[in-house]
Tab-separated table of C-alpha atoms and ligand atoms in Angstrom:
chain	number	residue	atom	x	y	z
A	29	UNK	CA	18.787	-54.956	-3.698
A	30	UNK	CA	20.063	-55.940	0.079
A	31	UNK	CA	23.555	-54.243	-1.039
A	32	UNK	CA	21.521	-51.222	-0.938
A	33	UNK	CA	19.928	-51.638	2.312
A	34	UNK	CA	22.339	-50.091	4.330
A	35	UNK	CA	23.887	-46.997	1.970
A	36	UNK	CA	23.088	-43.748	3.004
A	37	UNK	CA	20.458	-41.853	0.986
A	38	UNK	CA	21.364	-39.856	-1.728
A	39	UNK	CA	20.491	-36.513	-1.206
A	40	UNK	CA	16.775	-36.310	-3.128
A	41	UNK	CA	16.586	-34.937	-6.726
A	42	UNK	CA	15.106	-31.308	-5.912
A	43	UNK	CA	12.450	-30.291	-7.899
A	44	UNK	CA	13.286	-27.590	-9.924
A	45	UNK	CA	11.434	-24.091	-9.472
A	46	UNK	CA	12.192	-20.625	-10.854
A	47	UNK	CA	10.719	-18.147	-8.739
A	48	UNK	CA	8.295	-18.267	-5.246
A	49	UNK	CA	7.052	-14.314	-6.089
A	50	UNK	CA	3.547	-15.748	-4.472
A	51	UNK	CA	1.666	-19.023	-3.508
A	52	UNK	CA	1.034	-20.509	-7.498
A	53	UNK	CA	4.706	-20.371	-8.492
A	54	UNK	CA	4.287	-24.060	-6.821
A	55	UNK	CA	1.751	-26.821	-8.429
A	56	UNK	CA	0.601	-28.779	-5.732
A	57	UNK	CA	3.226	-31.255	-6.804
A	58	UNK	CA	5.955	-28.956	-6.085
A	59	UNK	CA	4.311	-28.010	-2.619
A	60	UNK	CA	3.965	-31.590	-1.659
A	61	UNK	CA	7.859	-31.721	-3.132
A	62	UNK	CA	8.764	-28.858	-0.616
A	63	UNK	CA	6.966	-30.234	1.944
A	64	UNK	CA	8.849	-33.826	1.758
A	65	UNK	CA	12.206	-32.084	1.362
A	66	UNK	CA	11.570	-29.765	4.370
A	67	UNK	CA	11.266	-32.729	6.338
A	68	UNK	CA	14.849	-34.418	4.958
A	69	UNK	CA	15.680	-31.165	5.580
A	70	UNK	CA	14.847	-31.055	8.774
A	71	UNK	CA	16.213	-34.634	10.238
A	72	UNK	CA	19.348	-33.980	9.127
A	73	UNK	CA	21.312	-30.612	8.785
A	74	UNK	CA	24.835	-32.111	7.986
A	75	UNK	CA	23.595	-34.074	4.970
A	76	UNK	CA	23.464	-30.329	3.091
A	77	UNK	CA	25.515	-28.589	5.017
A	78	UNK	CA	27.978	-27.353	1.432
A	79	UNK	CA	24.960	-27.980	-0.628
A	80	UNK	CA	25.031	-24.187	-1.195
A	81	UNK	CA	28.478	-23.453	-0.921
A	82	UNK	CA	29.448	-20.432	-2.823
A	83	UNK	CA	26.410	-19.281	-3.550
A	84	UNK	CA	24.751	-15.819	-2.000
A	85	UNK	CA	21.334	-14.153	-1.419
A	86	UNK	CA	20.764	-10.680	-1.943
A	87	UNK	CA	18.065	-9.941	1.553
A	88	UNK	CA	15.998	-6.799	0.225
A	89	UNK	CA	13.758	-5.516	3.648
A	90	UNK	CA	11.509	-2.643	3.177
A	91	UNK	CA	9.931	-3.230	6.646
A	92	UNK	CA	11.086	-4.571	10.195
A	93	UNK	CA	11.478	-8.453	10.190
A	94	UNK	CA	12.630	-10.627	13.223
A	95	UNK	CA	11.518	-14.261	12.139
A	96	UNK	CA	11.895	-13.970	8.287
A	97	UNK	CA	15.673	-12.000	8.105
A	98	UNK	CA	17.254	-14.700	10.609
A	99	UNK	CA	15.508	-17.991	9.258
A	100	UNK	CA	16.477	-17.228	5.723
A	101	UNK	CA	20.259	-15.608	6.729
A	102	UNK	CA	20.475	-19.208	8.945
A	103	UNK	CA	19.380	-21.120	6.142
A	104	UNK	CA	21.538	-19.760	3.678
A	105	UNK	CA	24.502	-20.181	6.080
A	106	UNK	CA	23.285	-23.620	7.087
A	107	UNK	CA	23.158	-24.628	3.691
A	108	UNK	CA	26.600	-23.445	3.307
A	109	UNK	CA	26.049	-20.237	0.942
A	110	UNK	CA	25.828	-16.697	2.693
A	111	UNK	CA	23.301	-13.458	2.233
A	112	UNK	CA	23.811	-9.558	1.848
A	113	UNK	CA	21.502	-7.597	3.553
A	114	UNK	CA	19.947	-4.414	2.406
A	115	UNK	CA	17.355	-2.466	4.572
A	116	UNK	CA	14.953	0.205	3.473
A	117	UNK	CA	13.371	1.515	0.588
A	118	UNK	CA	14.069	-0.461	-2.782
A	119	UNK	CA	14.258	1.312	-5.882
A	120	UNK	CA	13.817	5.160	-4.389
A	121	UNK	CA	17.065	6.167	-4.860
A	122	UNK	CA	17.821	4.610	-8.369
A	123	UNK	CA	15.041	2.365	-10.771
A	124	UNK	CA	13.993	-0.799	-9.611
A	125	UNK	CA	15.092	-2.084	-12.967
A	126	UNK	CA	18.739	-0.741	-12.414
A	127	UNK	CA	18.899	-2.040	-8.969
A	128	UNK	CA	17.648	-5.844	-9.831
A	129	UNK	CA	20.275	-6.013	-12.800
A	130	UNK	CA	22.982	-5.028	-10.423
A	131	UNK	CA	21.688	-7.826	-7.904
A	132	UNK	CA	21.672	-10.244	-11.331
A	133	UNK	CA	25.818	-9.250	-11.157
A	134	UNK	CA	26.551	-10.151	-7.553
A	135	UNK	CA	23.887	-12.725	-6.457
A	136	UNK	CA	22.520	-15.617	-7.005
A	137	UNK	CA	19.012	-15.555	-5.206
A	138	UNK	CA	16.959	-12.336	-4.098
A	139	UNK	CA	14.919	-12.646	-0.833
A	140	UNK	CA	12.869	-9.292	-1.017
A	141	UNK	CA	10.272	-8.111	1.546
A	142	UNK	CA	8.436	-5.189	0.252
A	143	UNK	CA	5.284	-3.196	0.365
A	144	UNK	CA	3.933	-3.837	-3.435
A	145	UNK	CA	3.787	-6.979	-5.073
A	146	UNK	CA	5.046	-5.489	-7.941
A	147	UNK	CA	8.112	-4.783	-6.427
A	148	UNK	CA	9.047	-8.714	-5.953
A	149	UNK	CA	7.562	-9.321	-9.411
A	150	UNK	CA	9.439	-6.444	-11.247
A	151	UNK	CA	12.187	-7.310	-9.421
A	152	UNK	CA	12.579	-11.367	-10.736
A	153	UNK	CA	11.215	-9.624	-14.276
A	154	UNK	CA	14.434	-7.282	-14.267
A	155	UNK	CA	17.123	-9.712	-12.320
A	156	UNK	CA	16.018	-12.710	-13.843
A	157	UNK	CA	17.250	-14.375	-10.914
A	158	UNK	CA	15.048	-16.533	-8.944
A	159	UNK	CA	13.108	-14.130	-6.592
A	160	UNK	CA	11.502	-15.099	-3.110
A	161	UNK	CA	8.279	-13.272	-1.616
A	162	UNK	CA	9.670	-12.688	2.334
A	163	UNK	CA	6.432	-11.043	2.506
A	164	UNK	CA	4.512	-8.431	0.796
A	165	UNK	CA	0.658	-6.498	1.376
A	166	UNK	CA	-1.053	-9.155	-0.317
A	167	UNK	CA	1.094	-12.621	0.600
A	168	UNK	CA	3.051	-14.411	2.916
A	169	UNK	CA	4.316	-17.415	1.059
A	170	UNK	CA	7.073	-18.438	3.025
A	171	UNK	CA	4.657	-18.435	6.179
A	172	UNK	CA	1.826	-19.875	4.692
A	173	UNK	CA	4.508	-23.350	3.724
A	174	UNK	CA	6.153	-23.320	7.441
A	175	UNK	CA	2.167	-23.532	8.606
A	176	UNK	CA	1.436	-26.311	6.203
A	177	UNK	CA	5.063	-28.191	7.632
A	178	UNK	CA	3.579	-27.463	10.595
A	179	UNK	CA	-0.012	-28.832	10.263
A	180	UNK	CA	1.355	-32.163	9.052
A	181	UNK	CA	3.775	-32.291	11.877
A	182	UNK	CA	0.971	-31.930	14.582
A	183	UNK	CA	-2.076	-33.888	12.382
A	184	UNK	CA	0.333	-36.436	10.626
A	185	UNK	CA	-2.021	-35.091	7.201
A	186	UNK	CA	-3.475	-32.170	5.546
A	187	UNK	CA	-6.035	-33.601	3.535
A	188	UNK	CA	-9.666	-33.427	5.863
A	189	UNK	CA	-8.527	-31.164	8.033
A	190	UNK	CA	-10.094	-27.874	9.273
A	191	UNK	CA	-8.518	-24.334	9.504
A	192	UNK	CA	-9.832	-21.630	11.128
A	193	UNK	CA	-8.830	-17.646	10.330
A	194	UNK	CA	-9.951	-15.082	12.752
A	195	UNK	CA	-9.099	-11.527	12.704
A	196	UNK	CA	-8.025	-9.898	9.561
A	197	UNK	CA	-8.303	-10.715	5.715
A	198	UNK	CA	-4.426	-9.916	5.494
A	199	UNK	CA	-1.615	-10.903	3.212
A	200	UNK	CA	-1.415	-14.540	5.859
A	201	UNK	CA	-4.485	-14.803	4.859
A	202	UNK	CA	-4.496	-14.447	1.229
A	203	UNK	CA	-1.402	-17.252	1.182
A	204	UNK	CA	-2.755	-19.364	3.833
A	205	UNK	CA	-6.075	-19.713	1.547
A	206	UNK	CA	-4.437	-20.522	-1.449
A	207	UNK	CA	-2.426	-23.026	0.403
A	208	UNK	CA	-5.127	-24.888	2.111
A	209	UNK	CA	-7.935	-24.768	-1.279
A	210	UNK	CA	-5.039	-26.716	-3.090
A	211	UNK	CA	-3.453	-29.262	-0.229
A	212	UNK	CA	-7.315	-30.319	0.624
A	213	UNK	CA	-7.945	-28.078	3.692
A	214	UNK	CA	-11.131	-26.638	4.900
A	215	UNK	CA	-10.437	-22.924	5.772
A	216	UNK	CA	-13.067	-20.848	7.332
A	217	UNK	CA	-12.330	-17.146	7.498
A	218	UNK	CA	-13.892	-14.952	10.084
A	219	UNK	CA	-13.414	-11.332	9.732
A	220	UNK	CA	-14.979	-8.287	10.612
A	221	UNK	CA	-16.909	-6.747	7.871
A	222	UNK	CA	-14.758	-4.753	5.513
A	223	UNK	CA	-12.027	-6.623	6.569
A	224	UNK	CA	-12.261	-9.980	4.438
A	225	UNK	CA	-9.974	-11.067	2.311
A	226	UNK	CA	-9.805	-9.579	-1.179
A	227	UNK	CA	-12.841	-10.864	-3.611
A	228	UNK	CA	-10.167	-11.899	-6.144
A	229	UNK	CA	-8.259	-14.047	-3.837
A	230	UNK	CA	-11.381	-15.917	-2.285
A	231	UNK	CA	-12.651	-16.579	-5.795
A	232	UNK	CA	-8.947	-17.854	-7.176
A	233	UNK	CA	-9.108	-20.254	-3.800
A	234	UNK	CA	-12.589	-21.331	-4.052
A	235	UNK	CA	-11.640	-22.162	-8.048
A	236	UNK	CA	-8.903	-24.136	-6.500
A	237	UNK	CA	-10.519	-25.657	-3.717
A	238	UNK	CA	-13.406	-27.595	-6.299
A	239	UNK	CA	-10.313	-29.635	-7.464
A	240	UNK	CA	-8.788	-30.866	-3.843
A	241	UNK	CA	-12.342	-31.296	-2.233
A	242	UNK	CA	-11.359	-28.466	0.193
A	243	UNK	CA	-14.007	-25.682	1.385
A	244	UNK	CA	-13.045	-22.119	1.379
A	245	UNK	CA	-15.478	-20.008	3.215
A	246	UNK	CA	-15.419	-16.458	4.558
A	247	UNK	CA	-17.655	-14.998	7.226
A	248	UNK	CA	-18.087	-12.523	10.003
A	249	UNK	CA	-19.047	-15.195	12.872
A	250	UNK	CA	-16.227	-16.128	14.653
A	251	UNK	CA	-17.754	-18.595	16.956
A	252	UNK	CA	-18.954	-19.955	13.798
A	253	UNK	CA	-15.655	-20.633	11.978
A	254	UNK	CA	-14.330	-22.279	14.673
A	255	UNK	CA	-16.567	-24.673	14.695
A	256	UNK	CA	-14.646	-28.282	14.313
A	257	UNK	CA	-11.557	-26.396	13.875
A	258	UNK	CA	-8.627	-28.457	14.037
A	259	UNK	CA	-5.993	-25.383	14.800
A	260	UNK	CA	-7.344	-21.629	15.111
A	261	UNK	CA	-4.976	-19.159	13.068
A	262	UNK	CA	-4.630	-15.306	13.927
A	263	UNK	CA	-2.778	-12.487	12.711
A	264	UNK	CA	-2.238	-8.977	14.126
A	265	UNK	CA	-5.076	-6.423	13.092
A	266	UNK	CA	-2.813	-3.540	12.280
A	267	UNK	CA	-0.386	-5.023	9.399
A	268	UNK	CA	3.114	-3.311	8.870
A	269	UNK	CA	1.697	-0.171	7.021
A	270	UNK	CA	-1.191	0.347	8.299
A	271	UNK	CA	-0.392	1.923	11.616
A	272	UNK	CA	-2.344	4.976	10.867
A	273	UNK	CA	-5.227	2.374	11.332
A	274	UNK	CA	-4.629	1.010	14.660
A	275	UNK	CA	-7.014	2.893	16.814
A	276	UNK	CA	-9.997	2.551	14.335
A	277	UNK	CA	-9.164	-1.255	14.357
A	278	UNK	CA	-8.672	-2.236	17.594
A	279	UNK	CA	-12.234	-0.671	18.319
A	280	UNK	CA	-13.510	-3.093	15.625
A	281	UNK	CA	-11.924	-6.231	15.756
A	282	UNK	CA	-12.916	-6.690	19.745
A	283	UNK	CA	-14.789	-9.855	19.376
A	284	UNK	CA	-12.209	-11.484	16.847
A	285	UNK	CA	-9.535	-11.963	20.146
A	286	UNK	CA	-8.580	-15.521	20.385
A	287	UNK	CA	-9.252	-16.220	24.039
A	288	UNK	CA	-9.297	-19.432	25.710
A	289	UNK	CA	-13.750	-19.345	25.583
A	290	UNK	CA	-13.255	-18.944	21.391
A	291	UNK	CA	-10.785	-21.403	21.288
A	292	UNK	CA	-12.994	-23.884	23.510
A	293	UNK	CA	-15.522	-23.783	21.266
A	294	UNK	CA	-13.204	-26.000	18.426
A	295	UNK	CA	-12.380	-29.206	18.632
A	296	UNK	CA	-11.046	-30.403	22.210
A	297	UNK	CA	-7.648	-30.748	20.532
A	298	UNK	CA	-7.347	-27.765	18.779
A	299	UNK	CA	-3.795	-25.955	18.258
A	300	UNK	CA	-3.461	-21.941	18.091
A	301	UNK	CA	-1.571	-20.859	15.362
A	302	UNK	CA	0.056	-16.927	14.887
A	303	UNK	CA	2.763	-16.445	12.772
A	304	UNK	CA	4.201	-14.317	15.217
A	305	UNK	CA	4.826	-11.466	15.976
A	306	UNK	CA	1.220	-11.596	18.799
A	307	UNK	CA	0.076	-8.468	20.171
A	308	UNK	CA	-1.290	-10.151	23.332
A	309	UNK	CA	-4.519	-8.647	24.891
A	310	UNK	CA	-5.381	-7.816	21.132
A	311	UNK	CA	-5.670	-10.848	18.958
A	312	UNK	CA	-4.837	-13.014	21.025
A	313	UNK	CA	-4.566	-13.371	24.842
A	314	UNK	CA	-1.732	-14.337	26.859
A	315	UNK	CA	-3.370	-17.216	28.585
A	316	UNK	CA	-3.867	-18.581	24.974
A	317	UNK	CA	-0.032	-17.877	24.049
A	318	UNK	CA	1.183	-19.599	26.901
A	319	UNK	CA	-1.169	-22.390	26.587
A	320	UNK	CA	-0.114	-26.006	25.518
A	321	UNK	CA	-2.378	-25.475	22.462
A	322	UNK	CA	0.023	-22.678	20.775
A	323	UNK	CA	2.380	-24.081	18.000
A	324	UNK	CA	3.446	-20.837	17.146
A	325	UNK	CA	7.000	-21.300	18.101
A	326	UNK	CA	7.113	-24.881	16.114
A	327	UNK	CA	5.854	-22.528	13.379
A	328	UNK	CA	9.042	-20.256	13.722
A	329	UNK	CA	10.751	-22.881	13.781
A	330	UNK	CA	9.588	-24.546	10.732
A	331	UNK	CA	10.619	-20.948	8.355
A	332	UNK	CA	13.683	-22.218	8.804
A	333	UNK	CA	13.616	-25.705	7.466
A	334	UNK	CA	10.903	-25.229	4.798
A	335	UNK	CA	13.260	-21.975	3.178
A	336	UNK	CA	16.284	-24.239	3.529
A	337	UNK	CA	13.945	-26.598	1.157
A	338	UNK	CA	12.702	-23.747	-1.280
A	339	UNK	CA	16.256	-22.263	-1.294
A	340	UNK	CA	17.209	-25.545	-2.777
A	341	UNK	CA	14.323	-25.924	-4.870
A	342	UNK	CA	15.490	-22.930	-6.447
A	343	UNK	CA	19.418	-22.993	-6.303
A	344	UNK	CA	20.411	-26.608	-6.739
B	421	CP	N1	6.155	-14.217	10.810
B	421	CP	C1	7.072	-13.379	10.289
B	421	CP	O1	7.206	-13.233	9.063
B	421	CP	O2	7.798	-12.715	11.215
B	421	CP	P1	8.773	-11.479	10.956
B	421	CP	O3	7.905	-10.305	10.557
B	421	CP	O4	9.474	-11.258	12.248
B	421	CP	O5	9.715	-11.827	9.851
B	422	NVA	N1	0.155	-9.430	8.570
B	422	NVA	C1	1.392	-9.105	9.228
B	422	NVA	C2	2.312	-10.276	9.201
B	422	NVA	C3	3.637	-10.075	9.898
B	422	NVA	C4	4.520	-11.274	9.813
B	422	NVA	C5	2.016	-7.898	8.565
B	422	NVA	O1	2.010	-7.832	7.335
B	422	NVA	O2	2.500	-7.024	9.277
């Protein structure tokens, strides 16, 4: 055994997975897997620095990305693999079935972020390459993992802790939800009526949540979800698509700002979370950005090291 002591770690067997279309394509073992190899991952970026090498990712963006196209182009590179990047509409020009078996020709990985979730699924259905949700209008997968990274980073555990959601019942939502019912955290979700999450994702994540001991609850109270609250999590109101919305929902979602009086009312230690990007003096105020309790930028920074995990979950 002491021969052993002092060789360097093999690079860790990656658990295998086929697709990350949305939240379930992971068990919980294989999120607890991603979450261990994110932080290998992490503490040392030479140790897989060819462990991609030769291998490319197709980036499909049907809307404006800052944080998700860079992380996963860096990660790819950092890896030692590259990406091709495609922006606009996917499948209006030819069928989405003709484009994905073209991808299936070229690429080894498609990274798509799209309006419909049927675009990401149809798209792994017809490539039958491994597909990655870089967001759609009902999930944020990638997000909801760097928040988890994140969480356990800050806390040092996931299990017993307590997650607040104010604002709206969006796609970071949805994946946030299904995250924490699974990995043992409380989520309470505040939003203004109309503007919960959708009934069949808080029934899935309550389902979940009886086997973890989690809670998933939704409400209208604010003040009331934050009660306890380890971190407080917000979102922009207006989602990409739903501009035509804005005026009618910045009227509404008034009392759903995360300002530092809201945010007092948690836990004395409470973090702010956003996955960025913050429409200050809407969601959230800038006091509250610039704050010690925002993590938001250790969240960015954690998309990149949790996709360089999945990306080898999926390609090694
Ligand atoms: N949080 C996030 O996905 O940011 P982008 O829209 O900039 O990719
Ligand atoms: N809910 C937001 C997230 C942006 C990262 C949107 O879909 O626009």
């Amino acid at each position: 055994m002491a021969a052993f002591a002092n060789s360097p770690k093999p690079n860790p067997a990656p658990v295998r997975i086929a697709n990350f279309r949305h939240d379930l394509d992971f068990s919980v073992d294989q999120l607890n897997a991603v979450l261990d190899l994110t932080k290998e991952v992490k503490q040392s970026r030479s140790r897989f620095s060819s462990a991609l090498k030769g291998r490319y990712a197709a980036l499909l963006f049907e809307k404006p990305s800052l944080r998700t196209r860079m992380t996963f182009e860096l990660a790819m590179k950092q890896l030692g693999g590259d990406v091709v990047t495609q922006i606009g509409m996917i499948g209006d020009r030819e069928p989405l079935k003709d484009v994905a078996r073209n991808l299936a020709r070229w690429t080894d990985v498609i990274i798509a972020r799209t309006f419909s979730q049927q675009t990401v699924d149809e798209l792994a259905q017809w490539s039958g390459l491994p597909v990655v949700n870089a967001l759609t209008d009902l999930y944020h997968p990638c997000q909801a993992l760097a928040d988890m990274v994140t969480l356990k980073e800050k806390f040092g555990r996931l299990r017993g802790l307590k997650l607040a959601y104010v604002g709206d019942g969006n796609n970071v939502a949805h994946s946030l939800m299904l995250c924490c019912a699974r990995l043992g955290i409380t989520m309470s979700v505040a939003t203004p009526a109309g503007y919960a999450p959708k009934t069949s994702v808080i029934a899935q994540a309550i389902e979940l949540s009886r086997i973890s001991g989690a809670r998933i609850e939704t409400m209208t109270d604010p003040v009331d979800a934050v009660q306890n609250a380890h971190a407080v999590y917000t979102d922009v109101w207006t989602s990409m698509g739903q501009e035509s919305e804005a005026e009618q929902r910045r009227k509404l979602f008034g009392p759903y700002q995360v300002n530092e009086i809201l945010l007092s009312l948690a836990r004395p230690d409470t973090l702010f979370m956003h996955c960025l990007p913050a429409k200050r003096g809407q969601e959230v105020t800038d006091e509250v950005m610039e704050s010690p309790q925002n993590v938001a930028f250790d969240q960015a920074e954690n998309r990149l090291h949790v996709q360089k995990a999945i990306l080898l979950m999926l390609l090694q």
